[in-house]
Amino acid sequence: MEFIQNNLDIIYFVIFCIFIGIEVIANVPAILHTPLMSGANAISGVIMVGAVIMMFQVPPTNYITLTVGGIAVFLGALNISGGFFVTGRMLKMFNTKK
Amino acid sequence: MEFIQNNLDIIYFVIFCIFIGIEVIANVPAILHTPLMSGANAISGVIMVGAVIMMFQVPPTNYITLTVGGIAVFLGALNISGGFFVTGRMLKMFNTKK
Amino acid sequence: MNVLVEVGYLLATVSFLGGLKFMSSPKHAKIGNLIAATGMIVAVLCTFWMLTTQTVPSINLIIIAVAILLGTIGGKIMASKVEMTAMPQLVSLFNATGGGCAMLLGIVEAKQASLGSSFLGMQILLLLGLITGAVAASGSVIAYRKLAGKTKDNRNIMVVLGSRTLLLSFILIPVLYFIGIIPLPFEIVAYIMAFIALVYGVLFVLPIGGADMPVVISLLNSITGIATALAGFVYGNKAMIAGGIFVGAAGILLTLLMCRAMNRSLLKVLAGKFKKGKVAEDAEEQNIKETTVSETAMQLSFANKIAIIPGYGLAVAQGQHLCGQLQQLLEKRDAQVDFIIHPVAGRMPGHMNVLLAEANIDYEHLKEMDQVNDDMGHYDMVLIIGANDVVNPAAENNPDSPIYGMPIVKAYQSKQTVVMKRGMSKGYAGVPNDLFGMDNCNLLFGDAKDSLQEIINQLKLI
Amino acid sequence: MNVLVEVGYLLATVSFLGGLKFMSSPKHAKIGNLIAATGMIVAVLCTFWMLTTQTVPSINLIIIAVAILLGTIGGKIMASKVEMTAMPQLVSLFNATGGGCAMLLGIVEAKQASLGSSFLGMQILLLLGLITGAVAASGSVIAYRKLAGKTKDNRNIMVVLGSRTLLLSFILIPVLYFIGIIPLPFEIVAYIMAFIALVYGVLFVLPIGGADMPVVISLLNSITGIATALAGFVYGNKAMIAGGIFVGAAGILLTLLMCRAMNRSLLKVLAGKFKKGKVAEDAEEQNIKETTVSETAMQLSFANKIAIIPGYGLAVAQGQHLCGQLQQLLEKRDAQVDFIIHPVAGRMPGHMNVLLAEANIDYEHLKEMDQVNDDMGHYDMVLIIGANDVVNPAAENNPDSPIYGMPIVKAYQSKQTVVMKRGMSKGYAGVPNDLFGMDNCNLLFGDAKDSLQEIINQLKLI
Ligand SMILES: NC(=O)c1ccc[n+]([C@@H]2O[C@H](COP(=O)([O-])OP(=O)(O)OC[C@H]3O[C@@H](n4cnc5c(N)ncnc54)[C@H](OP(=O)(O)O)[C@@H]3O)[C@@H](O)[C@H]2O)c1
Ligand SMILES: NC(=O)c1ccc[n+]([C@@H]2O[C@H](COP(=O)([O-])OP(=O)(O)OC[C@H]3O[C@@H](n4cnc5c(N)ncnc54)[C@H](OP(=O)(O)O)[C@@H]3O)[C@@H](O)[C@H]2O)c1
């Protein structure tokens, strides 16, 4: 109960996000499934933002953590860049009729 | 700026609500326009909740305000009840084919 | 605030959302209405739950209870008694009550705000809520009166100028007040604004064509939604904010969708104008062929597949029940009779569906335009009853016509067409109809109800 | 936190939302991708804007910068080099990196959390984020390997049992830890969970059929989204929460939509099973008629309207360019050649569109199934190249067939059909195809590419 009280805003936020996520692609035609999947994949790359924030906090002497964190950022960047580029390339193929 | 800072949650809330409101009825067929209009009208009757909250705060000796507030509540209730009932009646007419 | 109250409002918000979603699909619309209504009950109940942590004088509570009771009963009665064809009027009236509630709420709160030292933002919110509420209220009343035929269109230049002036004062007065030039108490400013807004609502709706009222009601409804959301901000009430914004946003889109379904622009609707095409009003002499009741009855008796396309004229003539009789009669003779329903036939969306449902016509015989438009040639005979614009081929082949681009029922492709109308009057869009001059088309003049009755009488004899 | 940072995240959230919305409409998909990418750049930039209020050691900054640079370049190169047909593999690989990022982030934060005294909720969030990230990472790698043909399906009972056991331990270990029975530091528990999750990801994907990988990738992608949202909660970062949940929710729906487009249930897909119909595998002997290349070429040379229905076999044979040549040749002879594209022809949605686009075939000749299905009789000749399930009439007339209910291209209604395939093998769904035995159908055996080449050669001679 107290939890709900304190997190009411975030609860609304989550519910709305879920609804929007579902609603937004409810009517997508099958032909766009592959590029949409790929685009969604690119968006989930926003996890990199988390990795960067984490790296801000790592003590500069902790080399192991720095390395692991660096890899995390690298993977995130790969996901974002690759994701959007590959989606773009796919969509270029899907030109619609004029 | 400070305003944004303090009201960030509500800004997200409002944007999401607008988006949802638009998104939800983006594909409605013309035949449902009238009942949908009526249903939306009923929902906006939630203003009555505001009138009730207001009435909670009116000093019991202020007869004019009590009367005006009472009318507000009455109008709100009329909107809600009439709105949902009339929508229901309309929709009964719109039975879809089995 | 109490947690349970908050959770209740959360539930209400979600059910408004779900309700609207379901209401926009023909299959689930009824459930959607129920969901939204349940959410509303939850919202109201949890407002009363606040009483567990707050003491309210019993006189207030009694007034609230009585008001709710009367309102609920009144709404139920009005909704049950109204005739199907008067639906839009009633919706408009209900919208007026919602707007009125928002306005009164604003007025009372303005008084309180005058007493306390409420801050600028709150005062702006209150004024906005009050203005939108008042506009929605008085505008809806005029829309109601127009639909009920009690007020006529008024495109007087004074009305237009007046409404523009008032629009200006909506900005001017509050600005002058807030920078301190108007030395009145906030309360009084609020009253003035409410009054101006009420007048503006009237002037806003006056010039708009009576038949465009469904569009206007949708717009006013959206404004009520905004008023609700503004009040929600004042009370920090999420259910009010969400419900209000949902309705506001959905209402604006719905308004645009309605305009699109009629192939009109919202601006033109609001200005009370029609798109002027290059078509001269009565351009060409048409070679029309009149037919008679007995000939039509004869043709019907020979046809195997018949389509009936109903329009506004059928609604005016109240001929829906005769349509049903005609269908039964023909089906007994082993003919198949379909009704082809154009989404904006008549004067409100879905008008014809409601009409034919009232006459108990089977759903399997109600066809949507898109379902049959490719096969119009399969019908031996097409009967157009009081419809005009929705079968006008100009929408397809005349780019200059004001209705160009509107989807139509392709009656012109059928083997044989009989159009039942009283004279050569134009339809709602005011454009001539080439269909009437086509080879496969005959006109049967007369009131739709009378003609239908006579056809039925004759058919019984054959 | 800095206001500008917050506003930036708000913008990013809105553009993720808008991007997804646009991406789901064929006309605006490209813009949608751009919008979402812009939002991502905004999100990253405003994260760095935090540096204005926070000092970070320069070594950390250098590592971050290098990592981002390498990642961006690497992603760009991989995306540019990949062959069109290998797209799904690559998407899967990228998803693995996203999952990996989430997992590593969880591991590092778990270490920090072990040091500080972070509260229960945070620990649960971290564990959940770590598990989901790890499952998505290893699962996606296996999906990638399957699509690339490097790993085979494995429906071994050990795999299934193993994955169930691990699923159990996801609940058990944390619960035991939190009630204090496992006396290890949180850090270690996190490592163990990450390890288990990685193994689980592998076992989860192993039994699933290779051709179902697009569905699985979509599912894993949705899991990455959830991992992102969980990490977002840890940092209180709205853009991460919103982006993650959007992807999570959209991904789940997309997964279901994909299954529906293939007329399969998600559970069956995950179990690696096919719906078993009552149809015996090779029920009836079909009366098939073989035809020859020269006969087919002759028929083509006489036809005026020709339809080509491409399927998985054409992709395997890499015959798309020959298809283009054939079309040009026939058009020079004044025939009209349409390609009819079934949405799930091939092995990923839109596979055939990509394939034919690669061969530079004009968009006006690409027809969607629904556009032409009612007029199949208008084609003088239909050429089915390496397609099977998508033209199987059993989907329409055999309620017991596993593909019953899937929309198909109604090739069986055409005047004359030639099916090009290598032998009598079944399609992906493993069901016999009645079309092959029909009167209007002839089979031309042979690899699609070879047969096409020969037809073209012959046609040039005629
Ligand atoms: N549905 C909506 O939501 C909505 C809302 C606003 C506007 N509109 C517009 O309304 C129009 C609807 O088209 P429609 O084809 O249904 O109607 P219409 O184009 O307005 O034509 C109605 C026809 O019915 C005839 N009529 C009138 N009273 C009659 C009677 N008692 N007996 C027989 N005939 C009678 C009239 O000709 P006579 O006078 O010669 O008999 C007239 O030509 C469209 O332009 C649409 O855009 C629709
Ligand atoms: N698009 C998607 O997203 C997706 C994803 C997963 C699954 N699926 C499923 O995949 C199926 C797609 O249907 P489809 O009709 O495209 O393909 P299909 O039903 O799988 O049939 C392909 C046919 O091509 C023939 N073939 C294979 N290699 C060939 C070659 N080199 N030359 C000529 N023919 C060759 C095969 O017969 P022979 O061996 O006798 O030549 C086979 O019968 C559907 O069942 C769909 O549900 C689609």
mmCIF file of N, CA and C in Angstrom, chain B residues 31 95-98, chain C residues 305-310 327 331 336-345 350 352-353 356-357 361-376 378-379 382 390 408-410:
data_model
loop_
_atom_site.group_PDB
_atom_site.id
_atom_site.type_symbol
_atom_site.label_atom_id
_atom_site.label_comp_id
_atom_site.label_asym_id
_atom_site.label_seq_id
_atom_site.Cartn_x
_atom_site.Cartn_y
_atom_site.Cartn_z
ATOM 1 N N ILE B 31 -19.543 4.446 -38.915
ATOM 2 C CA ILE B 31 -20.825 4.066 -38.329
ATOM 3 C C ILE B 31 -20.829 4.207 -36.818
ATOM 4 N N ASN B 95 -26.131 -3.597 -33.204
ATOM 5 C CA ASN B 95 -25.698 -4.996 -33.151
ATOM 6 C C ASN B 95 -24.914 -5.379 -34.391
ATOM 7 N N THR B 96 -23.822 -6.058 -34.186
ATOM 8 C CA THR B 96 -23.055 -6.509 -35.355
ATOM 9 C C THR B 96 -23.552 -7.877 -35.772
ATOM 10 N N LYS B 97 -23.245 -8.207 -37.001
ATOM 11 C CA LYS B 97 -23.633 -9.529 -37.491
ATOM 12 C C LYS B 97 -22.874 -10.586 -36.709
ATOM 13 N N LYS B 98 -23.563 -11.683 -36.486
ATOM 14 C CA LYS B 98 -22.867 -12.776 -35.808
ATOM 15 C C LYS B 98 -21.886 -13.420 -36.794
ATOM 16 N N LYS C 305 -32.585 -10.181 -57.516
ATOM 17 C CA LYS C 305 -31.694 -9.563 -56.523
ATOM 18 C C LYS C 305 -31.952 -8.067 -56.499
ATOM 19 N N ILE C 306 -32.372 -7.575 -55.345
ATOM 20 C CA ILE C 306 -32.738 -6.169 -55.245
ATOM 21 C C ILE C 306 -31.890 -5.494 -54.168
ATOM 22 N N ALA C 307 -31.464 -4.292 -54.447
ATOM 23 C CA ALA C 307 -30.741 -3.521 -53.430
ATOM 24 C C ALA C 307 -31.526 -2.262 -53.103
ATOM 25 N N ILE C 308 -31.611 -1.937 -51.811
ATOM 26 C CA ILE C 308 -32.237 -0.682 -51.409
ATOM 27 C C ILE C 308 -31.168 0.206 -50.800
ATOM 28 N N ILE C 309 -31.042 1.419 -51.326
ATOM 29 C CA ILE C 309 -30.077 2.361 -50.765
ATOM 30 C C ILE C 309 -30.851 3.482 -50.091
ATOM 31 N N PRO C 310 -30.878 3.476 -48.750
ATOM 32 C CA PRO C 310 -31.653 4.489 -48.044
ATOM 33 C C PRO C 310 -30.816 5.744 -47.804
ATOM 34 N N GLN C 327 -39.442 -5.337 -47.902
ATOM 35 C CA GLN C 327 -38.475 -6.416 -47.966
ATOM 36 C C GLN C 327 -39.134 -7.773 -47.728
ATOM 37 N N GLU C 331 -39.313 -10.875 -50.246
ATOM 38 C CA GLU C 331 -38.654 -12.138 -49.906
ATOM 39 C C GLU C 331 -39.625 -13.294 -49.982
ATOM 40 N N GLN C 336 -34.161 -11.680 -53.321
ATOM 41 C CA GLN C 336 -33.228 -11.342 -52.238
ATOM 42 C C GLN C 336 -33.146 -9.825 -52.164
ATOM 43 N N VAL C 337 -33.363 -9.268 -50.962
ATOM 44 C CA VAL C 337 -33.320 -7.812 -50.824
ATOM 45 C C VAL C 337 -32.209 -7.404 -49.864
ATOM 46 N N ASP C 338 -31.232 -6.661 -50.358
ATOM 47 C CA ASP C 338 -30.153 -6.163 -49.503
ATOM 48 C C ASP C 338 -30.321 -4.664 -49.278
ATOM 49 N N PHE C 339 -29.952 -4.207 -48.088
ATOM 50 C CA PHE C 339 -29.866 -2.770 -47.850
ATOM 51 C C PHE C 339 -28.396 -2.376 -47.886
ATOM 52 N N ILE C 340 -28.087 -1.382 -48.689
ATOM 53 C CA ILE C 340 -26.701 -0.937 -48.757
ATOM 54 C C ILE C 340 -26.571 0.366 -48.004
ATOM 55 N N ILE C 341 -25.758 0.336 -46.964
ATOM 56 C CA ILE C 341 -25.701 1.468 -46.045
ATOM 57 C C ILE C 341 -24.423 2.265 -46.226
ATOM 58 N N HIS C 342 -24.591 3.503 -46.589
ATOM 59 C CA HIS C 342 -23.442 4.399 -46.676
ATOM 60 C C HIS C 342 -23.181 4.982 -45.287
ATOM 61 N N PRO C 343 -21.910 5.034 -44.860
ATOM 62 C CA PRO C 343 -21.668 5.472 -43.478
ATOM 63 C C PRO C 343 -22.205 6.862 -43.148
ATOM 64 N N VAL C 344 -22.184 7.802 -44.099
ATOM 65 C CA VAL C 344 -22.724 9.115 -43.738
ATOM 66 C C VAL C 344 -24.046 9.429 -44.424
ATOM 67 N N ALA C 345 -24.762 8.405 -44.811
ATOM 68 C CA ALA C 345 -26.121 8.659 -45.302
ATOM 69 C C ALA C 345 -26.926 9.220 -44.141
ATOM 70 N N GLY C 350 -23.972 6.738 -38.991
ATOM 71 C CA GLY C 350 -24.693 5.563 -38.524
ATOM 72 C C GLY C 350 -26.199 5.752 -38.496
ATOM 73 N N MET C 352 -28.514 5.598 -40.716
ATOM 74 C CA MET C 352 -29.308 4.573 -41.419
ATOM 75 C C MET C 352 -29.306 3.252 -40.664
ATOM 76 N N ASN C 353 -28.157 2.917 -40.039
ATOM 77 C CA ASN C 353 -28.121 1.676 -39.271
ATOM 78 C C ASN C 353 -29.153 1.719 -38.162
ATOM 79 N N LEU C 356 -32.783 1.479 -39.669
ATOM 80 C CA LEU C 356 -33.194 0.163 -40.147
ATOM 81 C C LEU C 356 -33.257 -0.831 -39.004
ATOM 82 N N ALA C 357 -32.385 -0.621 -38.007
ATOM 83 C CA ALA C 357 -32.460 -1.498 -36.840
ATOM 84 C C ALA C 357 -33.812 -1.299 -36.160
ATOM 85 N N ILE C 361 -34.896 -4.820 -39.264
ATOM 86 C CA ILE C 361 -34.399 -5.504 -40.463
ATOM 87 C C ILE C 361 -33.183 -6.346 -40.102
ATOM 88 N N ASP C 362 -33.156 -7.550 -40.641
ATOM 89 C CA ASP C 362 -32.110 -8.516 -40.305
ATOM 90 C C ASP C 362 -30.716 -8.003 -40.643
ATOM 91 N N TYR C 363 -29.774 -8.310 -39.740
ATOM 92 C CA TYR C 363 -28.434 -7.807 -39.985
ATOM 93 C C TYR C 363 -27.798 -8.405 -41.222
ATOM 94 N N GLU C 364 -28.171 -9.639 -41.524
ATOM 95 C CA GLU C 364 -27.496 -10.251 -42.669
ATOM 96 C C GLU C 364 -27.861 -9.553 -43.979
ATOM 97 N N HIS C 365 -28.908 -8.757 -43.957
ATOM 98 C CA HIS C 365 -29.277 -8.041 -45.176
ATOM 99 C C HIS C 365 -28.740 -6.615 -45.215
ATOM 100 N N LEU C 366 -28.100 -6.196 -44.121
ATOM 101 C CA LEU C 366 -27.486 -4.867 -44.133
ATOM 102 C C LEU C 366 -26.065 -4.996 -44.671
ATOM 103 N N LYS C 367 -25.800 -4.400 -45.808
ATOM 104 C CA LYS C 367 -24.462 -4.507 -46.386
ATOM 105 C C LYS C 367 -23.755 -3.175 -46.251
ATOM 106 N N GLU C 368 -22.464 -3.244 -45.969
ATOM 107 C CA GLU C 368 -21.696 -2.019 -46.014
ATOM 108 C C GLU C 368 -21.314 -1.732 -47.448
ATOM 109 N N MET C 369 -21.160 -0.470 -47.714
ATOM 110 C CA MET C 369 -20.766 0.004 -49.030
ATOM 111 C C MET C 369 -19.629 -0.818 -49.645
ATOM 112 N N ASP C 370 -18.547 -1.009 -48.869
ATOM 113 C CA ASP C 370 -17.364 -1.673 -49.436
ATOM 114 C C ASP C 370 -17.616 -3.132 -49.769
ATOM 115 N N GLN C 371 -18.541 -3.737 -49.033
ATOM 116 C CA GLN C 371 -18.819 -5.148 -49.244
ATOM 117 C C GLN C 371 -19.364 -5.415 -50.632
ATOM 118 N N VAL C 372 -20.181 -4.500 -51.128
ATOM 119 C CA VAL C 372 -20.931 -4.805 -52.346
ATOM 120 C C VAL C 372 -20.557 -3.917 -53.527
ATOM 121 N N ASN C 373 -19.743 -2.908 -53.274
ATOM 122 C CA ASN C 373 -19.506 -1.934 -54.329
ATOM 123 C C ASN C 373 -18.920 -2.536 -55.610
ATOM 124 N N ASP C 374 -18.187 -3.639 -55.469
ATOM 125 C CA ASP C 374 -17.592 -4.226 -56.666
ATOM 126 C C ASP C 374 -18.597 -5.072 -57.439
ATOM 127 N N ASP C 375 -19.698 -5.401 -56.796
ATOM 128 C CA ASP C 375 -20.657 -6.310 -57.436
ATOM 129 C C ASP C 375 -21.988 -5.642 -57.698
ATOM 130 N N MET C 376 -22.025 -4.340 -57.839
ATOM 131 C CA MET C 376 -23.310 -3.678 -58.015
ATOM 132 C C MET C 376 -24.031 -4.206 -59.262
ATOM 133 N N HIS C 378 -24.476 -7.073 -60.117
ATOM 134 C CA HIS C 378 -25.232 -8.293 -59.880
ATOM 135 C C HIS C 378 -26.677 -8.036 -59.485
ATOM 136 N N TYR C 379 -26.969 -6.803 -59.085
ATOM 137 C CA TYR C 379 -28.348 -6.533 -58.680
ATOM 138 C C TYR C 379 -29.224 -6.275 -59.912
ATOM 139 N N VAL C 382 -32.037 -1.601 -58.394
ATOM 140 C CA VAL C 382 -31.594 -0.842 -57.223
ATOM 141 C C VAL C 382 -32.605 0.255 -56.937
ATOM 142 N N VAL C 390 -24.931 10.505 -51.533
ATOM 143 C CA VAL C 390 -24.163 9.274 -51.312
ATOM 144 C C VAL C 390 -24.189 8.345 -52.521
ATOM 145 N N ILE C 408 -18.629 6.637 -52.521
ATOM 146 C CA ILE C 408 -20.075 6.556 -52.736
ATOM 147 C C ILE C 408 -20.515 5.122 -52.989
ATOM 148 N N VAL C 409 -21.783 4.891 -52.884
ATOM 149 C CA VAL C 409 -22.348 3.615 -53.307
ATOM 150 C C VAL C 409 -22.485 3.688 -54.828
ATOM 151 N N LYS C 410 -21.904 2.728 -55.522
ATOM 152 C CA LYS C 410 -21.831 2.827 -56.978
ATOM 153 C C LYS C 410 -23.135 2.372 -57.638
#
